[in-house]
Structure formats: C-alpha cells, structure tokens
Amino acid sequence: MTRLQWGMIGGGAGSQIGPTHRISAGMDGLYQLTAGAFDIDPERGRAFAKSLDVPEDRTYGNWQEMLEGERARTDRLDLVTVATPNATHYEISKAFLEAGFHVLCEKPLTMTAGEAEEIVALSRETGKICAVNYGYSGYALVRQMRAMVANGDLGRIRLIKAEFAHGFHADAEEADNPRVRWRYDPAQAGTSAVFADAGIHAFHMACFVSGQTPSALSADFASLVEGRQLEDDAMINIRLNGGTLCRLWTSAVAVGRMHGLTLQVFGEKGGLSWQQQHPEQLYWTPVNGRTEVIERGGPGLSEEAQRASRIPVGHAEGMPVAFANIYRDLAEVLSAEREGRAPDPLALGFPAAEDGMWSMRAIEAAARSAKSGGSWVDL
Amino acid sequence: MTRLQWGMIGGGAGSQIGPTHRISAGMDGLYQLTAGAFDIDPERGRAFAKSLDVPEDRTYGNWQEMLEGERARTDRLDLVTVATPNATHYEISKAFLEAGFHVLCEKPLTMTAGEAEEIVALSRETGKICAVNYGYSGYALVRQMRAMVANGDLGRIRLIKAEFAHGFHADAEEADNPRVRWRYDPAQAGTSAVFADAGIHAFHMACFVSGQTPSALSADFASLVEGRQLEDDAMINIRLNGGTLCRLWTSAVAVGRMHGLTLQVFGEKGGLSWQQQHPEQLYWTPVNGRTEVIERGGPGLSEEAQRASRIPVGHAEGMPVAFANIYRDLAEVLSAEREGRAPDPLALGFPAAEDGMWSMRAIEAAARSAKSGGSWVDL
Amino acid sequence: MTRLQWGMIGGGAGSQIGPTHRISAGMDGLYQLTAGAFDIDPERGRAFAKSLDVPEDRTYGNWQEMLEGERARTDRLDLVTVATPNATHYEISKAFLEAGFHVLCEKPLTMTAGEAEEIVALSRETGKICAVNYGYSGYALVRQMRAMVANGDLGRIRLIKAEFAHGFHADAEEADNPRVRWRYDPAQAGTSAVFADAGIHAFHMACFVSGQTPSALSADFASLVEGRQLEDDAMINIRLNGGTLCRLWTSAVAVGRMHGLTLQVFGEKGGLSWQQQHPEQLYWTPVNGRTEVIERGGPGLSEEAQRASRIPVGHAEGMPVAFANIYRDLAEVLSAEREGRAPDPLALGFPAAEDGMWSMRAIEAAARSAKSGGSWVDL
Amino acid sequence: MTRLQWGMIGGGAGSQIGPTHRISAGMDGLYQLTAGAFDIDPERGRAFAKSLDVPEDRTYGNWQEMLEGERARTDRLDLVTVATPNATHYEISKAFLEAGFHVLCEKPLTMTAGEAEEIVALSRETGKICAVNYGYSGYALVRQMRAMVANGDLGRIRLIKAEFAHGFHADAEEADNPRVRWRYDPAQAGTSAVFADAGIHAFHMACFVSGQTPSALSADFASLVEGRQLEDDAMINIRLNGGTLCRLWTSAVAVGRMHGLTLQVFGEKGGLSWQQQHPEQLYWTPVNGRTEVIERGGPGLSEEAQRASRIPVGHAEGMPVAFANIYRDLAEVLSAEREGRAPDPLALGFPAAEDGMWSMRAIEAAARSAKSGGSWVDL
C-alpha cells in the first residue's frame, strides 16, 4: 500500500498537541506528511515544515493558501489534520470539507453547537469524513469496555462515573499567566472552561463506551480560583438515551491529580473500572463475583481490543516511546557525524557493544556459578 | 535535516520485536526505511518489504545479499538494525561493522562473551557504532534514576534490587510448544534461558543506573518445569565495581506477573523504586524523609529525563499509541475508499463530527443549567 | 485507673456492628462491659450476655428494664452504647441522657433533624455526652488531614471530593431479600437510603476534616435497581459555611467497589487524598510540588495523628487483628482442655515451638552458609 | 465461658510489642490479664501493672518471683506470654513449661537451634503448648493462601518468593544509637541480625503457607552500613522438603520500604501474591487465566480465612483501631470528669450529637432537593 498523503494545519513549533499527532500518525508508517501550514507566522511555519521534510512547494503561509494550493492538485491530500487554536476549527474544517477533503479536527470541533450541526450536515452532504480527535477512545481497554457493554456482559448499564480532574490551574499566582488566563475568558473560551477543555473527554468516553447519546443534563459550575469568569470545576449529571445515568466530575484545581481521566461503568451484571494513568489494566467485577484484572494483550480480549493492542502484554504501552528514545539518540549521533559536529552529550547514553559484552560475560559466569553450587565467579 | 537511511535485517511478518522497532524508529520521523532483508524466506521478505514501501531494488533475499548490495552504494545506509534469531547476531553484526556500517543489534549481541569481546574490539577499531537494544534504558524515569545516582542524590549506592519475572512459560502443557521449547534447549539457547532472555534487561538496567560494571557474581539456577535443561528461574547476587551489591531475580514461571521489570536502588542518603508496568512514576525516599512521587514530565526532573519525556505529564506514555489507533482506523477507511472496497468494520469506531456535535450541545446545556441553579436541560 | 463501667444496648448475636464495638472498646483495656440488653429477644440476650461474662444481675431483657435497673445504682455506668435498629436510637438515647448517662449512639442519631435537635439540646442541658459513632474519624490519617487543614497547610480549602460507594445492593435478584429491602422502604428507612446509610460517613468526614458545617446543598437521587422507592445512588453538592464546596457521591450499586470511602481535599496551597481501603497512606501534594506519601506512624505527623497511631509504621493497622487470631486460637485450645473436649481443628494452625525451632535452625544454617561463600547447608 | 487467666512477662512501659499483645488478647474478651512481671525495674513494673488493673498480689518484681508465686496457686494461669529481651526467652519459656504452664513466646524462641530443640522436646514431654508469635500467620488471607495450597488449587508448588525488607536501619548516623546498635552486635544478637529479626517472619510464612519444612539453604549476607559485624541485608535460597524452592530477601537498609512483608507463591496451576501493607487483598492468577482479586471477607473464601476475617468486607482491618480511638477519647473525657480534672484537649475530637444533627439536616435537605429536581436547599 502506498502511504496516504497527509496535511497539517497548526501544530508547529511549541505546540503541545502537534508532536503527538505526528508521532501517532507516524507510528504505523501509513501516512506521509506532504503539506502543511504549521504556524500563524508564515516564516516560522516554513522553517518548521523544512525540519519535517515537507516539500517546499507544499508548505504554506496560512490555511487559506493551503486550501488554494491543494484543492487544484491531482495528487490530493488524503487527510487534513486541523490543530489550530479552538476558535478557528469551525471555519477551517468547513472550508476543507467543502473543498472535498477528509478532515481530522482537534477537539473542540467548533465553538457552538449550531456550528457543529453545520459541520455534521456538511460532512453527510459531501460524503467527507470529519473526525474529531477524542483520542482516548483509541486505548485498547477503552475499546474492550465498549465491546463488553455492546456484548451485554454488564446487562443494562445503570450508571457511569466519569472523571477528568487535574490541578494544573490551581495556582492563584499563575492565574494571570496568559497561557492559563485565556481558558477562563469567555471572549476566547466561549461558555465553558474546564468542562469544554478537559471534562469533555470523559463525556465522549461515556458516550463511546455506552453506545448512547445524551438526552438531558444538570450541571453545577464553580469558579474556585478568585477572579475567574468561567468554571474551573464542574459536576454534571447526564441522562443518556438508553436509560443510563452518568455522573461526571471535572476540575482544574484538584492539586495532586494528574490528568486523572477515569471511567467506571456499573450494570445489572457487573462493573468495570479503568483509569488513563494506568491504561494497561481494566478491572471487571461480575455481580457477586471476584474482581478480575483484564490485561491489555492478555487472555479473553474482544476483537476490538486485540486489534488496538499494539505491543506484547505486560509491557506498558509506552515501551515504543522508550525505544524511540534510543533511536533518537542514535539519530543525533549519526547526524552529528554526517554534519561534522559534536553530538549532544545527552544523546550518548544508548546501550553499546560494551553493554552487550558485559551481558554475555554475566550470563556465562552465572551459568558457571550455578553449576558449581553458587560459588562466586569473577567476571 | 534529511532523514537518515535505515536498513533492517529480520523483523518481518510475524516477528514480535520488528513492529516495535519500526514504531519506535518512525516516531520522530528521523529515519526512512530504505533497505531490508526481512525474512528467512526471500519471497515472504520481499512481499513484506513492499508493504512497508521499501524500494524494490533495495529489498534483499538474505543479509549476505544485502551486504553486497549496500556496501557498494554511495547513498549508504546510516544504520542497520539486526532483529534476526539470536544465534545469527554475531556474524551479521560483525559483517556489517567490517563493511563500515553502524549497527543496532537486538539483544543478545552474541552467543558467547568471546564473540561479544570481538565485536567490541571491532567497533572500536572501525569507529562504527554497535548499539544493543536494551531499550528499557530509554524510559524517562530510568534516565532520571541514573541522573540522580550520578548527581550523588543517593550517596554511595549500597544495594540494587532488580527483577524481571513473568509467568509466560509456566504452563507445563505448553512446554513442548516449539515457540517455548527452543528457549530451554542448550543447542539453540546457549548456556542460559531466562537469565539470558529476560533477566539480562534487569542486569543492564542495574549497570546503566548505577554507572558501574560487574566484577563478580554468584548464581542459583532452577529448572522448575519438568524436563527443562536450562533454567526457568534464577537468583543472582552481583558485586559491581563501585562497591554496590546487586540482587537480581528472574523467572519465567511466576504466574500472575506480567513482564515485571522492576528496579529498587538503595543508597546512603535515600532509595528509589521504579517498575516498568507503571513507568510514569518513580518513588524517591530520602533517609528519614517521606516518599515523594516523581512524575514523568513533572517538577524537578533532570535534564536527561526531561529530554526523554515526550508527552505531557499525567498522560500515560501510551497515549500516542491510542491516538495512533485513531489514525490507523482513518487510514483503513481512506485506503478502502481509494481502493474501492469496504473498510474493515472494526475501523469504524473513530470519533466523528457527530461526537463533536454532541460535545458542543452538552457544553452549551451544562453552561445553561449551571446558570439556572442546576436545573435539568434537554439536549 | 480503674476501668470504666460500660453498658450496651443491642449488638447481640448476629449483629454486624456489635462485635466491632466490643473489639474497639476492649482494645485499650479501659472499659469493662458490666451491663447490657443485647437482644430484642430477652432469652437470647441473656445467653449472649453470659457468653460475654456480663454479671447476671446487670443483664436486662430490654432497654427500659436496663434504664430502671441502672439509674438507681451508685456504681453507675460511665457509658452506654446504643447499637439497636435505627428507628429506636432517638428514644433510647433521649431516655438515658435524661437519666444522666453518657451515651455513644450508633449512627444515625435519630430519624429526623427535629429529633436530633432535641438530643443536642438535651445533651447541653444535662451536661451529658451524646457521642455518635462516625468512627472513621478515628483513623490516624483522617486526623492528620484535619490537623493539616486547621494548621493552614492547604490555605483556604476550595473543594472537597468525598465518596462512599459500594456495590453490595446491586443484585436485582437480592433486592427482595429482607436484609436489603428494608433499607429502601420509606416506612423503615425514612427519607433516604444510601445517603443516610453510607454517604453520611463521607459527609461527616468532610465536615470533620474541614472544620466547617454545611449551609446549603443540591442533590440528585436515583433509584437504579427497579422497584426501589428510595435512592440507591446519589450525587450531592454541598456549600460549607467556610466557603468550601463539597461534592459527594454515594452509591450501593457500584459493583466492584468495596466500601470505597475516600476523601480528597483541595486548597489554595495543596491537595490531600486518602482512602479507607488503604488507610495507612495519605497523599499530600503542595501546589507546584511533588506528591509526598505521609505514612501513618512515619515522620512529620501532627500530634493528633501520632496519638491515634497505635502500632509501628509500616504495619497495616490490621496487625493486631492478625495477632488476635493467634490469641483466639490459643484460647480455643486452652478452653477445650479445660472443658475436656476436642478443640476446633481450625484453631490448630497457630505457630508452635517446632516453628521456633525451624527458624533457629534456618538462622544458624544461613549464617554458616554466608560465611562459606554461599555453599548449600543441610538443615 | 469464663475468661482465661493470662499472665505476661515483659512488655511494660515503652515496649513496642507489649501493647500489640494486650490489644490482640483483649480483642475478643477471652483473656483477663491477671498476673505479670512487666519490667526489669520492679518498681516501674508494679506501677505499670497497676495501670492495667492487674491485682497487686499477682504483680511480680521479676519472672522468677512470678514463677514462684503462680506455680502454687489453684487458680492457675491459663497462658503466660513472654515478651522480654530475646536472650532471656529460652530460660523463661523453659522454666514455665517445666512448671506446667502453657506459654506464648515472642520470637525468636531461643538464641540457638539447640535450645529450641530442647524446648520442643520439653513441650512434647509436658504436654504444654509453647506457641511462638509468628503473628502474621494470623492474617485471614495468609490462611487463605495456606488453604488454597493445601487444597491443591495451585498444584505442586514450584517457587515461593518471600520478602521482609525495610529501611529503618539505613541511616549511618543512627547506626550507633543503642536502640539500633545491639541488633548488629553478635554478643547480643547472636549469629544473625536482619534475617533473625525480620526475614524470619517471611521464612515462617513460606513454611506455613506451603505446609513444608526446610531441608537445605544457601545464603548471602551483607553488612551494607559500615562497621556492622552482622548482616543488614541477606538473600537466602531455601529448598523445602516438598520440593519447593524458596527465595527470600530481607533487608534493613531498603530506604523507602516500610516493613514490606510479601509472599508470592507459584505453582503448576497458578500463582498467589500478597503483601502485608495491603493485607485485605490477595491476587490469584490461574495459569492462562486472568488475575482475580480475593477480598478478605468476599466471596469464595476458605473456611480458615472466613474464620479469621473479623470485620465486614471492604473495610480495612484497621477499622476497629479507628473506632478504638473514639472509645479511648471518650474514656479520657469520662475519666477526667470522674477525677475532677480537665481532659486532654486532643481527646475532644470525637463525633458528638451536633454531628448527628447536621447529618440529619443534610439527609432531609438532600431528599427535598432531589425531589425538586436538584434545587439548592438551605440547611
């Protein structure tokens, strides 16, 4: 299969989410990043594109230019990722869908429900995909939960308890830092801060896992750091259309919690519990039975979860990132050699032939010691 | 920077470690897989190479052909990864080093210490890197441990407790399965089974973190599943050259343990504890003080650890894998469209515009409900 | 100090809470159980009293008789524990307070707020204590939380997240079991089921730790098992009088959760997290700092917590219960001997002199082996 | 049943283990502490006895006096607990056994294997029990492990991994503190320090759970804090007489570990894992199956474990200690009243009628709010 042609808008230098998109899209070797408008500053964007090996003639100063340049081509982009500031998602996604591109938009899809409805209609009309990056639904064990629910393992789902609570906006002295402040400013963030930004992932996950859509809700918003106009903590009760009650807590002042995305699903026949910070284990308790630990990659997984499980059981899914650090260190040393410069000293920690040698010595010595009843052997 | 030219030997269809190498090397977009001999069966290898977009003229039937074909080129490979069966590592690595290539060899580097010493000498002589994939040393918090030890935070290191214990070879009825049996056959596996295969990672990590090399050891090997000639469980005491004692347990019959790679480091001034199954947290206890949780990406990390920390704090490092599942689903749908076939139904679970719409509706409804004292609002 | 004279009403054979009261009151040897009306069935109550060594002349058929019998004595009871069915707490506590006794009443104190207000007034008037057994406030680390809050370590408390969620009433087929059904019957349970029964402990703990009282609340009740008239799941938002917001979730259908009493406290300067299922550790995160593990019995505890910490650090507080099992086994064997009968075979597992002997042999052998470089030594 | 008459030698003021014995023996109300020689200083011992309500005529200045005084009585002691310094255990236990008393001796039973063999012989000869306080065998889930092994659930036991590792003797500056130093002085501690003191519990537990006795061992001892003559860290491999291999690690320099008593049992059919710091959960993994969490008090427990499980499932077994803190606070207030003094201010935190009142108000308000769709209600 030839690689898919991929374009990106936003996600340039300094972006938090941009690198995750490129790592993720790169992981399977299915995409080639062939076009982009990476930065609001065209020059910075071009420099960044160059660092990514994006061809110069498909590097653009802004999304409008990119739309112009790309719509005319016969070797069209297969997918355009929109990773720009939230307020621009709507117009960019709309424009690319109208021009016949498939789009993957960072969340939130839009700033209002009305705009989102337009995008849905447009996507149906054009037959073009507009995916939204509720990326946590990609975890193998989240898909396992969904499969178990769909399969009836839990019976009717009575209750979902969802949380996304962190403490990264708890510092009152940091509240005026522009990086934080815009999130609580209605002019920039819209009608909601922490629910729209963080809790919405838990909301999507509740819908995804239950296979239901929301029908009504009741919310309590609180602004717990002084001076904030939008909520930094919220409790929301949601009725889903299949009869499930969902209770969702989200917070940005929960000091000591990291992102803290968790889902507990309680049905007539059993309960499930999962947390993103330890995503490799799912806890399943049948009514009147013992809790079982479902390991990603372990026995008895659904087809959906097996497909999404990418490395062997028992290894935290971050293992490829660890290995990638070795490859990156090597790349730095190899590039430095090529460029005739000294490599970054921090890149020199990769395991070398000497490590392989000490291992072999240790193995031989251990086998010898074991044979002689555990006597000490010099290496 | 232009991508580095990368070649791979082994790691084809059905390989367990091959995909991890490609995911890891792909993650930063620094390598282009441009040559390979992926399989002992040349035809299967060629088909596999095609699926990876490796140019046909740089796809080879075996490593010897690859060596011939690649050594002559002016656009030489920057790195060759060796991911073949263990017994072939030595000759392949040796041949490529002699031909002037940099090599990344899967562990074990060789089958004997003598061979490993040859490789070390050869690497020094040729000035070519022969890295060995002790990939766990790439974890950010493993590098943090190393940095803290080097920085003297723990004082003199008295003791390291290292474990790599799993239960995947505990089933006596599976013991004759060829996938398992060869590991306990001296003819194929050499002098050691579980220590050479699994425990050696813990051994490398103890050396890596302490910055020491081993000077003597005492081992107890046990074959706990009947009929095995090599050990499936071992306890090894190791004296390191800086005066640290290391106690290492490794097992393949520890039912209920997943890979179970752990490291505890105890010094004069404090202790560290880390486990691969939850690699995002490192526990640090100063003598007479409280245990602190060092989060990957959190406050107070060493430069080495910050550099190796690739996604924001609080997200398990597997997050890119979750996102990659979304990208792969999209790729399947887009490719199916391109190829005029129906997509895999399992690929249809990605979040779509409808999900974005429901989110926006929920956000608006929640804001309205919160303003009216928590009244229920229909969506 | 002479032991305090202690009486008990309810808590007889088959009672769940009775034994915990006796274990707890017995632990420090400060009380002597000298009077009681243990059962609604007088005969069964007397037999039970005899098994507890309560003098016959101070064993009563019901609480009214006990009140008559005890109020006249000069060697008056120092404390009366009320552990009868909920609906009787009010009248019994009231009667004993009026007669000048100190009372420890199981929760709930009464069935209505009006009755509780009467008891408070009566307690003030008579100068007699009416304690209520919100016993979880006795945990050392709960007292540590309270002390840290009072000491200003967290600054102003913004938010408390409290939970008491279990799944023991989730089985629809068990819902008609009388042991469960009465809890959801307004005639017997009053206006609330799971909040009054379980969640109220989390409520008390939020008040206890914050040092605040509630000023307003908003609640969502759900009856998630069909046919229940009272709630088996509730979410309550509470405003406390010191400006803290408390969010409290309680459930009886959360399959897989054990009692699940947890408290998270978030202030301007840091956050605390504690759970009853692992009560020996309290997690403390200063704003912008690392999470620290406060161990019961470890360094830096408040005076309140030190006082409530009863066994050495690092031993789960259940250790005395383990030791008590040894003592009870011995008691069974000794009593059997005294009574000329065979002991319960289940009581024969206590460690005996042979165990002490094997230990000494192992110690001597280990010392010998260690001296000879780890050689194997027979025992 | 009349209470058993109980005597105690040692365990007076300042003793670490004495209070645990009294709490444990008191828990079931089966023993009456009626005689004792609590202290090497007779006066201090008498004062202490008085504080425990031990009759003056059965309070003794030393164990010899106690032996004289008690052997002549017709209302003989049913059990004598020996909680004196280790070096005296042998002679005291021997003397009381010879005089026909049942004994519960703190570990170690003696200082040498020869002495222990004498005690075993004497116990058999006299028919008197000499129990040894390997109290951890009293945990419900330790008994569950033993029952599962005995029942064949794990098949043949291949391997036991036992640990007892703490860091309380890691501080080199504290090493000369007399409280620590004697433990590493052969004149006072005998042939072994940390194995005899701590690791021996893990050793007993391995024997207890497997139902086997040791047949041979190999040990590596290390003195990791400078200047110590005895080991502060040890690794021991033990062959048990039923064919099981046991690997035992014990340490006193493992900074960050609390007492760290753990047991992992690996058999042909499955594995078990338990740790004393979280004693309420036992992890059971059948070969090729999912790990199950066996909860103390939960479904499917053996008869032995049910009998040893003393409080309801889901409550950490420390709950009675929490409740005991409430009872002790009340005792302090009641005693102060009786004695006409002010109570300790730290004892005033127990829940009072006001707490009961606020609870009832909250319950009524919550029910009202829930009925009106979640509107806010003042309390």
XYZ file of C-alpha atoms in Angstrom, chain B residues 93-307:
215
model
C 26.757 -7.542 13.177
C 30.377 -8.413 12.569
C 29.963 -8.405 8.795
C 28.200 -5.059 8.703
C 30.639 -3.419 11.105
C 33.538 -4.662 8.989
C 31.854 -3.189 5.946
C 31.705 0.158 7.721
C 28.052 0.304 8.744
C 26.669 1.480 12.069
C 24.627 -1.296 13.647
C 21.808 -1.553 16.190
C 21.637 -5.190 17.242
C 18.815 -6.762 19.184
C 19.965 -8.390 22.389
C 21.765 -10.694 22.949
C 24.615 -9.191 20.999
C 26.215 -12.631 20.606
C 26.008 -16.167 21.990
C 29.291 -16.054 23.922
C 31.341 -13.496 25.798
C 34.263 -14.146 23.496
C 32.243 -13.171 20.446
C 30.990 -10.058 22.232
C 34.573 -9.062 23.017
C 35.383 -9.392 19.329
C 32.503 -7.113 18.430
C 33.602 -4.534 20.976
C 37.137 -4.601 19.561
C 35.829 -4.359 16.028
C 33.573 -1.440 16.882
C 36.499 0.426 18.409
C 38.761 -0.387 15.501
C 36.320 0.646 12.791
C 34.887 3.585 14.706
C 31.434 2.248 13.884
C 28.710 2.097 16.484
C 27.334 -1.244 17.526
C 24.401 -0.338 19.761
C 22.466 -3.081 21.561
C 18.763 -2.729 22.127
C 18.487 -2.642 25.903
C 15.536 -0.457 25.151
C 14.193 -0.088 28.679
C 17.041 2.296 29.367
C 15.131 4.711 27.150
C 12.384 5.311 29.724
C 12.473 8.872 31.006
C 12.388 7.844 34.648
C 15.097 5.236 34.227
C 17.255 8.074 32.963
C 16.090 10.094 35.944
C 17.343 7.350 38.279
C 20.685 7.332 36.514
C 20.933 11.115 36.734
C 20.065 11.140 40.434
C 22.654 8.476 41.167
C 25.298 10.293 39.111
C 24.415 13.509 40.877
C 25.043 11.940 44.262
C 21.464 12.345 45.476
C 21.551 8.849 46.958
C 25.125 8.985 48.241
C 27.085 5.783 47.809
C 24.805 3.086 46.355
C 24.716 0.123 48.709
C 22.231 -2.188 47.093
C 20.247 -2.643 43.910
C 17.309 -4.997 43.791
C 16.367 -5.865 40.220
C 13.651 -8.157 38.933
C 12.344 -9.390 35.610
C 9.850 -12.107 36.380
C 6.967 -13.352 34.302
C 4.825 -16.449 34.145
C 4.504 -16.980 30.419
C 6.437 -20.258 30.424
C 4.751 -21.752 33.467
C 2.302 -23.971 31.682
C 3.798 -27.467 31.653
C 1.454 -28.479 28.866
C 2.762 -25.664 26.706
C 6.392 -26.556 27.449
C 6.721 -28.647 24.320
C 5.299 -25.970 22.115
C 8.177 -25.116 19.747
C 7.663 -21.392 20.434
C 8.668 -22.086 24.040
C 10.839 -25.192 23.843
C 13.796 -23.771 21.938
C 14.418 -21.294 24.721
C 15.275 -24.146 27.108
C 17.325 -26.153 24.632
C 21.071 -25.569 25.136
C 21.698 -26.258 21.459
C 19.623 -23.261 20.466
C 19.689 -21.007 23.515
C 23.250 -21.484 24.768
C 24.162 -21.639 28.444
C 21.190 -19.808 29.919
C 17.475 -19.422 29.246
C 15.556 -16.974 31.406
C 18.546 -15.021 32.639
C 19.835 -14.514 29.099
C 16.398 -13.772 27.721
C 14.684 -11.711 30.395
C 16.839 -11.110 33.468
C 19.558 -9.609 31.357
C 17.428 -6.487 30.899
C 17.331 -6.037 34.657
C 21.074 -6.631 34.725
C 21.689 -3.956 32.114
C 19.435 -1.543 33.927
C 21.328 -2.056 37.204
C 24.599 -1.261 35.413
C 23.062 1.640 33.497
C 21.521 3.289 36.541
C 24.494 2.745 38.830
C 27.106 3.640 36.212
C 29.067 0.580 37.309
C 30.243 -2.661 35.700
C 30.037 -6.116 37.308
C 33.070 -7.643 38.956
C 31.844 -10.963 40.401
C 28.649 -12.934 40.829
C 27.067 -15.967 42.419
C 24.035 -17.634 40.863
C 21.387 -20.175 41.677
C 19.583 -21.596 38.630
C 16.463 -23.740 38.822
C 14.517 -25.672 36.194
C 11.097 -25.667 37.766
C 9.075 -27.066 34.883
C 9.958 -30.704 34.473
C 12.192 -31.742 31.634
C 13.873 -28.419 31.054
C 17.626 -28.481 30.599
C 18.101 -24.751 31.123
C 16.934 -22.588 33.982
C 13.449 -21.055 34.063
C 14.154 -19.262 37.339
C 17.343 -17.722 38.684
C 18.609 -15.722 41.622
C 21.898 -13.926 41.107
C 23.978 -11.865 43.533
C 26.343 -9.489 41.756
C 29.167 -7.314 43.054
C 29.566 -4.165 40.984
C 32.903 -2.443 40.636
C 31.829 0.644 42.573
C 31.077 -1.400 45.669
C 27.359 -1.863 45.101
C 25.714 -5.219 45.715
C 23.017 -6.173 43.232
C 20.443 -8.905 43.855
C 18.643 -9.990 40.729
C 15.696 -12.334 40.406
C 14.394 -13.512 37.103
C 11.733 -16.081 36.360
C 9.529 -17.454 33.608
C 7.247 -19.414 35.934
C 5.988 -16.573 38.123
C 2.321 -16.946 37.207
C 0.480 -13.683 37.599
C 3.476 -11.487 36.975
C 3.487 -9.768 33.637
C 6.976 -8.797 32.479
C 7.570 -7.420 35.901
C 10.737 -5.441 35.250
C 11.484 -3.521 38.444
C 14.423 -1.690 39.935
C 14.991 -0.594 43.513
C 18.137 1.377 44.305
C 19.202 1.910 47.910
C 21.931 4.381 48.822
C 23.292 6.049 51.928
C 21.016 9.033 51.515
C 17.855 7.541 50.065
C 16.110 4.944 47.952
C 14.425 4.781 44.550
C 11.778 2.391 43.267
C 10.526 2.003 39.703
C 8.526 -0.584 37.800
C 8.085 -0.885 34.048
C 4.392 -1.680 34.299
C 3.733 1.804 35.690
C 6.672 3.644 34.176
C 5.334 7.163 34.675
C 6.055 7.278 38.411
C 9.346 6.990 40.268
C 9.296 6.751 44.062
C 12.069 8.560 45.897
C 12.572 8.308 49.637
C 15.294 10.368 51.302
C 16.656 8.768 54.504
C 14.373 9.795 57.392
C 12.068 11.591 54.971
C 8.798 10.997 53.217
C 8.481 9.140 49.956
C 7.965 11.512 47.024
C 6.378 10.627 43.718
C 8.454 11.816 40.794
C 6.133 12.071 37.801
C 7.465 11.818 34.278
C 7.082 15.333 32.975
C 6.548 16.753 36.466
C 8.581 19.223 38.508
C 12.252 18.766 39.311
C 13.306 16.330 36.593
C 16.901 16.055 35.451
C 17.830 17.301 32.016
C 18.244 13.680 30.824
C 14.735 12.766 31.934
C 13.123 15.901 30.557
C 14.673 15.203 27.195
